[in-house]
mmCIF file of C-alpha atoms and ligand atoms in Angstrom:
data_model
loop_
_atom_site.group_PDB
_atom_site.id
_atom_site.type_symbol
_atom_site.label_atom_id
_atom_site.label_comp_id
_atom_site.label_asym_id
_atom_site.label_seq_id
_atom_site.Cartn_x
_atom_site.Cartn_y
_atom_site.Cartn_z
ATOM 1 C CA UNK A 1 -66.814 -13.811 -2.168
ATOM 2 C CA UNK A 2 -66.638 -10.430 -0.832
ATOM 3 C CA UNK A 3 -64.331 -11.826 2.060
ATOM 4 C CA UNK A 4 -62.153 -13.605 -0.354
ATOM 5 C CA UNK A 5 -61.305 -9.970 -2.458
ATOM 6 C CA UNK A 6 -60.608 -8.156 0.801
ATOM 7 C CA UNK A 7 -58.154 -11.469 1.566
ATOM 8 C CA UNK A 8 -56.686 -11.176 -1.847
ATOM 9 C CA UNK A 9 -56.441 -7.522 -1.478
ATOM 10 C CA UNK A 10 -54.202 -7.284 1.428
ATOM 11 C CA UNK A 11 -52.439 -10.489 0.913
ATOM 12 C CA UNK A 12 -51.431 -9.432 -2.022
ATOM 13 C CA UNK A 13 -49.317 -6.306 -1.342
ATOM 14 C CA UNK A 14 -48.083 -7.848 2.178
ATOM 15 C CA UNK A 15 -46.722 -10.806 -0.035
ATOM 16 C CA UNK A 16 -45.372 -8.160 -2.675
ATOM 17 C CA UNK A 17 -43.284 -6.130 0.693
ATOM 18 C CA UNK A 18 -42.388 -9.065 2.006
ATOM 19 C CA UNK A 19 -40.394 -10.910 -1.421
ATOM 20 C CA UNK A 20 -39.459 -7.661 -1.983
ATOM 21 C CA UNK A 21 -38.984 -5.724 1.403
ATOM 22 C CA UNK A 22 -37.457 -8.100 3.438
ATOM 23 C CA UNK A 23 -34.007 -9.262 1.732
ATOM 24 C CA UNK A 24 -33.043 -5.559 1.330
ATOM 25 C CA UNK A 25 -33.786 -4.917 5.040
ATOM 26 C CA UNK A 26 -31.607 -8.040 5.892
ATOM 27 C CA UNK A 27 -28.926 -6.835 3.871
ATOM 28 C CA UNK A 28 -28.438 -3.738 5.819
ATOM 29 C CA UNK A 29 -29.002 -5.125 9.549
ATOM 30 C CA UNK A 30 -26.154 -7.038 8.499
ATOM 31 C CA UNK A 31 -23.931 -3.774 7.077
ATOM 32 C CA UNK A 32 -25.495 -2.241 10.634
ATOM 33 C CA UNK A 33 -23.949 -5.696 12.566
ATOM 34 C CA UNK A 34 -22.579 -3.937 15.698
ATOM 35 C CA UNK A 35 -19.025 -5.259 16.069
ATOM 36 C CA UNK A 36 -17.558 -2.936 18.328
ATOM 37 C CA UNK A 37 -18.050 -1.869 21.908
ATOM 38 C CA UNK A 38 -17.973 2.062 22.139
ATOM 39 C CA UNK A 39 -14.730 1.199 24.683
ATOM 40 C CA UNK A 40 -12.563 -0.482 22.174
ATOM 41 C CA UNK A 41 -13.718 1.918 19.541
ATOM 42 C CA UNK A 42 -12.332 4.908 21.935
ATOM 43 C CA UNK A 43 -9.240 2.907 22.630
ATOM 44 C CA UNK A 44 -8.696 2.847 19.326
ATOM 45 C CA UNK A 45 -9.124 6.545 18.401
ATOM 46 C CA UNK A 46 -7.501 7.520 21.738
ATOM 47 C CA UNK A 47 -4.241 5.434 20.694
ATOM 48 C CA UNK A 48 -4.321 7.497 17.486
ATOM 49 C CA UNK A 49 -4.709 10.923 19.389
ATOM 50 C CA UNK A 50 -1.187 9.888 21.633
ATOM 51 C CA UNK A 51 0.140 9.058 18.251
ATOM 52 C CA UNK A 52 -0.754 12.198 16.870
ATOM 53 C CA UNK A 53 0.028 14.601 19.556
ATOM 54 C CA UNK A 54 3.364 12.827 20.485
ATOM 55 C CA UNK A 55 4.225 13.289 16.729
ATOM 56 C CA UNK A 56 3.066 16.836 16.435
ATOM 57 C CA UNK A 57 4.331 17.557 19.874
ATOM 58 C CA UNK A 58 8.232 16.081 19.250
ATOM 59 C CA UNK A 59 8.926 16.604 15.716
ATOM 60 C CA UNK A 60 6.669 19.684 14.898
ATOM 61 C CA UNK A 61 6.891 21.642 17.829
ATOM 62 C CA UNK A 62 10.001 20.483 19.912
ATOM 63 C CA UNK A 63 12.482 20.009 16.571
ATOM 64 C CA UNK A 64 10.963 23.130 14.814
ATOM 65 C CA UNK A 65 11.355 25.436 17.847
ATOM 66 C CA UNK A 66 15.043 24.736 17.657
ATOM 67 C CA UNK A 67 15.065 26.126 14.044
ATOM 68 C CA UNK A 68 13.612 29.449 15.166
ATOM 69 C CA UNK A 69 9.573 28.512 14.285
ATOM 70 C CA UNK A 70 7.496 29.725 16.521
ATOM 71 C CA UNK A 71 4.267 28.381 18.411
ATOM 72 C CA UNK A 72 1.617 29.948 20.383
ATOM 73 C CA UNK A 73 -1.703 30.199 21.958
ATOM 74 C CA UNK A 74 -3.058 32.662 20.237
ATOM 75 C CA UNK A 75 -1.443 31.675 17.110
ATOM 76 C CA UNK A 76 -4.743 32.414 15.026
ATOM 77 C CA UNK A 77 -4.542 36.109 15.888
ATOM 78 C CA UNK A 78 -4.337 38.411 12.797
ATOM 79 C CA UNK A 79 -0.836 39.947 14.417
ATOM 80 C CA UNK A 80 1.189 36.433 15.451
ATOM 81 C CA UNK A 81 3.088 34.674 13.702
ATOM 82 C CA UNK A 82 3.185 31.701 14.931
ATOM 83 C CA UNK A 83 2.046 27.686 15.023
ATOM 84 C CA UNK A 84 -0.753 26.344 17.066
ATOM 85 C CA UNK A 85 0.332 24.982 20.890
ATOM 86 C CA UNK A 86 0.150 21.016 21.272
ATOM 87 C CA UNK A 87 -3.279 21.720 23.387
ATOM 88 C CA UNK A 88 -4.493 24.137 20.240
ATOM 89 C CA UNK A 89 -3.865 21.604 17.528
ATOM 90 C CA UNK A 90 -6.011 18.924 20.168
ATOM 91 C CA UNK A 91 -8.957 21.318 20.079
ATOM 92 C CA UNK A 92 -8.729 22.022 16.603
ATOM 93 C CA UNK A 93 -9.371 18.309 15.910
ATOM 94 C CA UNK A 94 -12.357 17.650 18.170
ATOM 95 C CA UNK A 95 -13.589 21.346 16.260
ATOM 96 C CA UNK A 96 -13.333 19.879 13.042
ATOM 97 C CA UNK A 97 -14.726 16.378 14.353
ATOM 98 C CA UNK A 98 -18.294 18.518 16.033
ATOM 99 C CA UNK A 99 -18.691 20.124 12.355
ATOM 100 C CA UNK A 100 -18.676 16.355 10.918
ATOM 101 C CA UNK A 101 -21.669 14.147 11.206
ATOM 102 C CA UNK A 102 -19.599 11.565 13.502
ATOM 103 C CA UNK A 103 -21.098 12.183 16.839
ATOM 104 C CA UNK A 104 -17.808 11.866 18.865
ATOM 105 C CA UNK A 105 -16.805 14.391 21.284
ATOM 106 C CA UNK A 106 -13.443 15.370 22.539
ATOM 107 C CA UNK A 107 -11.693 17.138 25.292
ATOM 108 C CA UNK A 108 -8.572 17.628 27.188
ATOM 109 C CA UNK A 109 -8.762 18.745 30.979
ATOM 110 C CA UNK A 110 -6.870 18.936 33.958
ATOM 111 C CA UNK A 111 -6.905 19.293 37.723
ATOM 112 C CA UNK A 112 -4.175 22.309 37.257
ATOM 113 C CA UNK A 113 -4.997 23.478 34.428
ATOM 114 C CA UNK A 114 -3.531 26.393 32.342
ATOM 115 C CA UNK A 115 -6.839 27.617 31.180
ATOM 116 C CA UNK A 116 -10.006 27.226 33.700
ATOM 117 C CA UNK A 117 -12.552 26.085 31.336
ATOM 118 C CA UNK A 118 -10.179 23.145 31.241
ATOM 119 C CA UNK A 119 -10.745 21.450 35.028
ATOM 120 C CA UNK A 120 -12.475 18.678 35.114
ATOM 121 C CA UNK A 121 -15.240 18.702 37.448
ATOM 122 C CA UNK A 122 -17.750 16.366 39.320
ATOM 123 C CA UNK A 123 -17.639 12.850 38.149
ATOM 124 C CA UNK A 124 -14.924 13.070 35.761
ATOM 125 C CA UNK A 125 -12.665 15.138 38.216
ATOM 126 C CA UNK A 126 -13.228 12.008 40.977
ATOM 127 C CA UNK A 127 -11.963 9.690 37.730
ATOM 128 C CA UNK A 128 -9.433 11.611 36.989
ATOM 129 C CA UNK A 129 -7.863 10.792 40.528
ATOM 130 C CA UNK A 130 -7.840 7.095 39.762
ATOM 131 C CA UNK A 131 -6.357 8.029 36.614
ATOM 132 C CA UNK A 132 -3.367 9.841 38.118
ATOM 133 C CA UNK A 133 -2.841 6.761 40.520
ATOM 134 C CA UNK A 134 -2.672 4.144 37.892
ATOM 135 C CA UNK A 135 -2.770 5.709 34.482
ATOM 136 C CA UNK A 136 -5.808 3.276 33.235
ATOM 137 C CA UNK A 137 -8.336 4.182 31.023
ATOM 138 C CA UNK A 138 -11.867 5.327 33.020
ATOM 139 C CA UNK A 139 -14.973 4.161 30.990
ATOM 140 C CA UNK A 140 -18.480 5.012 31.811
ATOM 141 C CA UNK A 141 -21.690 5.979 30.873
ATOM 142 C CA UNK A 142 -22.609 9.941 31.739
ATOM 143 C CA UNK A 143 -25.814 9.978 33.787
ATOM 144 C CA UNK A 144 -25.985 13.836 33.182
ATOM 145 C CA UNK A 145 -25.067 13.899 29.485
ATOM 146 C CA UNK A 146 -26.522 10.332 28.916
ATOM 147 C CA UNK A 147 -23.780 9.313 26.701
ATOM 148 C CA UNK A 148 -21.099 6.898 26.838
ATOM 149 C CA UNK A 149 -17.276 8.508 28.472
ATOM 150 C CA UNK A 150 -14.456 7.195 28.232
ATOM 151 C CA UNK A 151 -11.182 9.088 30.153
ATOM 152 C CA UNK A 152 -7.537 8.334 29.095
ATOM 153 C CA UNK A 153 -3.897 9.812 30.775
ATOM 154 C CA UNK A 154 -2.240 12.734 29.158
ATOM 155 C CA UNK A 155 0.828 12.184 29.805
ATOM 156 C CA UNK A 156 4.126 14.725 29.583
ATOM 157 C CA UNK A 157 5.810 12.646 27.182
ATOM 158 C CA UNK A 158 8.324 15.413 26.264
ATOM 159 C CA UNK A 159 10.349 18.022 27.898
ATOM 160 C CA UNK A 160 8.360 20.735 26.034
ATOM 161 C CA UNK A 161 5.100 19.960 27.626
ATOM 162 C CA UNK A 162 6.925 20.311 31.469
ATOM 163 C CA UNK A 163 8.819 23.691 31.084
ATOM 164 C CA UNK A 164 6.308 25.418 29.052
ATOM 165 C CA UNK A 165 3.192 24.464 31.647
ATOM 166 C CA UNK A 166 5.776 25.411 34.489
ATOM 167 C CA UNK A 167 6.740 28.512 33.093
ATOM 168 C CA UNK A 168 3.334 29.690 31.831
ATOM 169 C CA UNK A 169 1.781 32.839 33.287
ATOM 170 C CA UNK A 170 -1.322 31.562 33.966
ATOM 171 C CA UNK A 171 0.267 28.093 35.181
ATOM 172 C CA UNK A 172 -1.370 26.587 38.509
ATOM 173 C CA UNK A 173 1.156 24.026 39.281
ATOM 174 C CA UNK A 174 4.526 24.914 38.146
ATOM 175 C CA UNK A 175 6.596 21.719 39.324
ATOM 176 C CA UNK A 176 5.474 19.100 36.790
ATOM 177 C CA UNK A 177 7.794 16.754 36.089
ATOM 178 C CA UNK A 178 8.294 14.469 32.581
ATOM 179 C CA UNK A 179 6.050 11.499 33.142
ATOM 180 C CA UNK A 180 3.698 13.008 34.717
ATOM 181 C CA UNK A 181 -0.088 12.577 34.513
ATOM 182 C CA UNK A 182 -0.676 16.038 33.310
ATOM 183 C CA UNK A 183 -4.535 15.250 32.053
ATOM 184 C CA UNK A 184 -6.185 13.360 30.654
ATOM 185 C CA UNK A 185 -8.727 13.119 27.201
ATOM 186 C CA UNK A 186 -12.424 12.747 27.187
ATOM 187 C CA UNK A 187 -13.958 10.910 24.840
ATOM 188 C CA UNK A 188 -17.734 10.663 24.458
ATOM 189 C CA UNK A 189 -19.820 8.718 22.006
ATOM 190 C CA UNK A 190 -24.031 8.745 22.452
ATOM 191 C CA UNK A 191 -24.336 4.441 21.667
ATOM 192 C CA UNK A 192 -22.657 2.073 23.497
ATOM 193 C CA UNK A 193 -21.628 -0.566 20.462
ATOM 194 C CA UNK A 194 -20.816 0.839 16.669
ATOM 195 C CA UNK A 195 -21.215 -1.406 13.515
ATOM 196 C CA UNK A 196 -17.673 -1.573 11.294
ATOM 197 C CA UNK A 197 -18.546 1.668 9.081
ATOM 198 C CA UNK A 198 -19.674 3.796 11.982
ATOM 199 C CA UNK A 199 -15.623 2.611 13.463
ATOM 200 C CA UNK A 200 -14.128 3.305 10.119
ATOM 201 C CA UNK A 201 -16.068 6.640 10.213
ATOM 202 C CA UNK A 202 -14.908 7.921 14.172
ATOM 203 C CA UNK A 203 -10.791 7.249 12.750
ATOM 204 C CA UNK A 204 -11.802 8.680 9.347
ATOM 205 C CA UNK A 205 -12.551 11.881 11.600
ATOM 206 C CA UNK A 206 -10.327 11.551 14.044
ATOM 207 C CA UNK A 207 -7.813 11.820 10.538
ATOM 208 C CA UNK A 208 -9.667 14.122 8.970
ATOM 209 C CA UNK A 209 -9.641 16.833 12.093
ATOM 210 C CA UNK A 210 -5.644 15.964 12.386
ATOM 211 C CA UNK A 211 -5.284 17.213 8.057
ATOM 212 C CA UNK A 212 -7.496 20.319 8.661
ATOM 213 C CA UNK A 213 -5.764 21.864 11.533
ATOM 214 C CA UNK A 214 -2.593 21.121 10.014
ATOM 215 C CA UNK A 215 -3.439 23.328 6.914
ATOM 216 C CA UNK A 216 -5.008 25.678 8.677
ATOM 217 C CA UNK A 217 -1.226 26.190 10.431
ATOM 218 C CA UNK A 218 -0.092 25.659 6.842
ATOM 219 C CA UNK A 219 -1.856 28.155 5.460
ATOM 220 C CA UNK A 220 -1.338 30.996 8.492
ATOM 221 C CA UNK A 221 2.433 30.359 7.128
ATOM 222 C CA UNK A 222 1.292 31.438 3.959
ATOM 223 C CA UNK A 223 0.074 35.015 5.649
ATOM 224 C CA UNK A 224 3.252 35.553 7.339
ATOM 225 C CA UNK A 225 4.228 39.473 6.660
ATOM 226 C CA UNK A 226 7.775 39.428 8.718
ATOM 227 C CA UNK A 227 8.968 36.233 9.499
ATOM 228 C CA UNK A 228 10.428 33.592 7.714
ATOM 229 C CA UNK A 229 8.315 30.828 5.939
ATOM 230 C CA UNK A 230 9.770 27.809 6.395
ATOM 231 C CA UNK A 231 9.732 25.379 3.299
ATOM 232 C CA UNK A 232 6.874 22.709 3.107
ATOM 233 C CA UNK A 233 7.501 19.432 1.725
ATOM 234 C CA UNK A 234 9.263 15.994 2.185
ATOM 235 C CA UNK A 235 11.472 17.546 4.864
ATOM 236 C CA UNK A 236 10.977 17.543 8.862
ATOM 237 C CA UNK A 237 12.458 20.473 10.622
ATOM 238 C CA UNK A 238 15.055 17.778 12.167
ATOM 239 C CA UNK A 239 16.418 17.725 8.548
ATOM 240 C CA UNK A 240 18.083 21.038 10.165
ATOM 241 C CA UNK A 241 16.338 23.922 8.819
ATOM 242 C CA UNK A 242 13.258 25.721 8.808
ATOM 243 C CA UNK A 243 11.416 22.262 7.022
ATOM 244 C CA UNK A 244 7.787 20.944 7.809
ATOM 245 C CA UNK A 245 5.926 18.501 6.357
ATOM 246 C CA UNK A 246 3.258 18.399 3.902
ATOM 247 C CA UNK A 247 -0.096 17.135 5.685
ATOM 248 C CA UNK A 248 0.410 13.994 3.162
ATOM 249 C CA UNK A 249 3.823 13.653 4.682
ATOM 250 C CA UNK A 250 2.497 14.060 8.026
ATOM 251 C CA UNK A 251 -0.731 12.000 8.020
ATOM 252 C CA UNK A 252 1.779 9.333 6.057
ATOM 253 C CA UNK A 253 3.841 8.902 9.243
ATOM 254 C CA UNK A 254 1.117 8.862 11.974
ATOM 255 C CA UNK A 255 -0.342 5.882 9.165
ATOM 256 C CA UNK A 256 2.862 4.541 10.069
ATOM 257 C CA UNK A 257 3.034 4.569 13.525
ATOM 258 C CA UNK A 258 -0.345 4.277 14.213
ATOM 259 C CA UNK A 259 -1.616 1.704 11.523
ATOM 260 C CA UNK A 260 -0.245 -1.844 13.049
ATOM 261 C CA UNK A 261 -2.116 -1.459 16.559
ATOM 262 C CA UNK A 262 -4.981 -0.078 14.500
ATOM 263 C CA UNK A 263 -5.775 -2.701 12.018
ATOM 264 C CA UNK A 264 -5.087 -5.656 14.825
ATOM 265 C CA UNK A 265 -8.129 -4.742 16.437
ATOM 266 C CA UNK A 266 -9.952 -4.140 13.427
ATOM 267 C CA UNK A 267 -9.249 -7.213 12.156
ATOM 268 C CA UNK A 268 -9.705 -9.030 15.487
HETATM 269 C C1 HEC B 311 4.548 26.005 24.395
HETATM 270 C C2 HEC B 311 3.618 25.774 25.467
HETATM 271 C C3 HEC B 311 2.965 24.419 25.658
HETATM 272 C C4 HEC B 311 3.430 23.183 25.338
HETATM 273 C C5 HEC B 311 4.706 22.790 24.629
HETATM 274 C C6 HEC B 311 2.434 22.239 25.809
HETATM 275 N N1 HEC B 311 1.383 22.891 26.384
HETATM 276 FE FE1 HEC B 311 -0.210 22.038 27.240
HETATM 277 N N2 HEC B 311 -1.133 23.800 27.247
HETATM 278 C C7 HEC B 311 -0.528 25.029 27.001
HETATM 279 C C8 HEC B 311 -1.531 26.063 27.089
HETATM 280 C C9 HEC B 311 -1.288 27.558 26.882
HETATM 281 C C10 HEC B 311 -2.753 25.420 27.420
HETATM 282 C C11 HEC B 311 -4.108 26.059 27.594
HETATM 283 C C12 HEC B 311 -4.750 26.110 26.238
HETATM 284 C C13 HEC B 311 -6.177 26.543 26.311
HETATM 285 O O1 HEC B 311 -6.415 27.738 26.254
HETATM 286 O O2 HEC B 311 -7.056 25.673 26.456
HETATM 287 C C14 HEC B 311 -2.453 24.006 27.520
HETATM 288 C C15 HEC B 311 -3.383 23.020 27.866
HETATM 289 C C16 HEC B 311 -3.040 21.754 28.240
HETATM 290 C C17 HEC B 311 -3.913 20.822 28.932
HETATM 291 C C18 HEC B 311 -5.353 21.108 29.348
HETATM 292 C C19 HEC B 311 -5.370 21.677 30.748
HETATM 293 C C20 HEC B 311 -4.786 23.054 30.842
HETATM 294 O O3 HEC B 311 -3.629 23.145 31.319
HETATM 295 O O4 HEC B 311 -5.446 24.041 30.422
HETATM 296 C C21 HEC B 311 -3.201 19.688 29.134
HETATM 297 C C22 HEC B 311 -3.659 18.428 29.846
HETATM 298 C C23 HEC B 311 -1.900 19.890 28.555
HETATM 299 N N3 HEC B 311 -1.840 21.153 28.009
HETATM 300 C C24 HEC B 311 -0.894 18.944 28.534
HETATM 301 C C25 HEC B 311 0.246 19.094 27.739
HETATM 302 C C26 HEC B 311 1.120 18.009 27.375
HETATM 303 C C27 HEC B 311 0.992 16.576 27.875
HETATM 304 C C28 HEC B 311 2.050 18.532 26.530
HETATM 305 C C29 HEC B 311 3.147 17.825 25.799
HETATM 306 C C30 HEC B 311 2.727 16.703 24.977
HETATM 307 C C31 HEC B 311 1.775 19.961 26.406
HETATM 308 N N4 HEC B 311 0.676 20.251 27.153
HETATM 309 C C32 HEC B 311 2.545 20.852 25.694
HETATM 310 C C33 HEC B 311 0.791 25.211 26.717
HETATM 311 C C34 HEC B 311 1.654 24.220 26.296
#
């Protein structure tokens, strides 16, 4: 008798965890499915950072220089006036990204770089060689850092990025040429395969980092004491004047460019 109540007594609440337990658990191993190697998940954000930066780079920088805006390195200080560089608006994304909870780390190095702290060393300066022989993405899993790499060209894909690295005071190579391999993007992400949200959550702050550095440079327009502000809206500053687009206007056309290749392999 005693030995049935003790039976009865754990049966019971093991039957109660398991009706009750185990459909729930099911439901999210299947939300946690993992459908996504970490490479084509950082082929997929990388695609988005060219997008980006090309965009920013062209028709931000390039076109808005020729209207008289002005962009710098140390844009942020109190005392410029100015618009963040190509490389600044990079590192303000993978800023913003560190403060999110996605775990996905960013960088952007060189062999000749303007600013030291941005050669690439050890492993990922031997990978960078292959990179500048046949521009193909390096992936691989950091024995040091133990978490998953992945390496991608940065190529000069406008005349701005040449003559301002060549020209630059603290320049070590001052002959690059358009085209060239100038660097190349690190990517790191600690698992090696991501479920759907966790892939809807790296773009999300890949996005996210791209809106909050643009209104940060938004809002140092607003400070401006002596020069011009130019006029923020629907307009791009190859409308001919001192234009620039809202960060809805902006994020709308990287959407644009960038959505297609996006949602194919999302969809695959
Ligand atoms: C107006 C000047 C300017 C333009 C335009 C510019 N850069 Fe840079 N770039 C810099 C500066 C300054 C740095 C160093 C920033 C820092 O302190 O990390 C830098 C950093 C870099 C780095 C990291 C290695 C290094 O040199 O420190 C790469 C790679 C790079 N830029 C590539 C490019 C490419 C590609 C473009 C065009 C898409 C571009 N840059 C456009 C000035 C510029």
């Amino acid at each position: 008798m005693k030995k049935l109540i003790y039976t009865i007594i754990i049966t019971i609440p093991a039957l109660l965890i398991s009706c009750g337990g185990v459909p729930e658990k099911s439901k999210t191993a299947a939300k946690e499915k993992l459908e996504f190697s970490v490479a084509e998940v950082l082929e997929m954000v990388s695609k988005e950072n060219d997008i980006t930066r090309t965009l920013y780079t062209k028709a931000i920088v390039g076109a808005g220089k020729k209207q008289g805006l002005k962009f710098d390195e140390d844009w942020q200080k109190e005392d410029v006036e100015a618009g963040p560089l190509p490389a600044l608006f990079l590192r303000g994304i993978a800023n913003d990204i560190r403060k999110s909870e996605v775990p996905l780390g960013l960088y952007l190095g060189s062999d000749f770089p303007i600013n030291k702290a941005n050669k690439f060393e050890g492993k990922q300066g031997e990978l960078f060689k292959q990179i500048k022989k046949d521009r193909k993405p390096q992936h691989f899993y950091d024995e040091d850092q133990k978490i998953y790499t992945a390496m991608f060209a940065d190529v000069a894909g406008a005349g701005a990025c040449v003559s301002c690295h060549n020209k630059h005071e603290q320049t070590t190579k001052d002959d690059w040429k358009l085209g060239d391999v100038m660097g190349a993007t690190t990517w790191q992400y600690p698992t090696d395969s991501l479920s759907y949200d966790a892939t809807i959550a790296v773009l999300k702050a890949y996005r996210n980092g791209t809106v909050a550095v643009y209104k940060d440079y938004l809002a140092e327009i607003a400070a401006f004491k002596s020069s011009d502000k130019p006029v923020v809206g629907e307009k791009w500053p190859s409308a001919g004047g001192k234009y620039l687009p809202s960060p809805e206007v902006f994020l709308d056309s990287v959407r644009e460019l960038a959505s297609a290749e996006t949602m194919a392999v999302l969809l695959k």
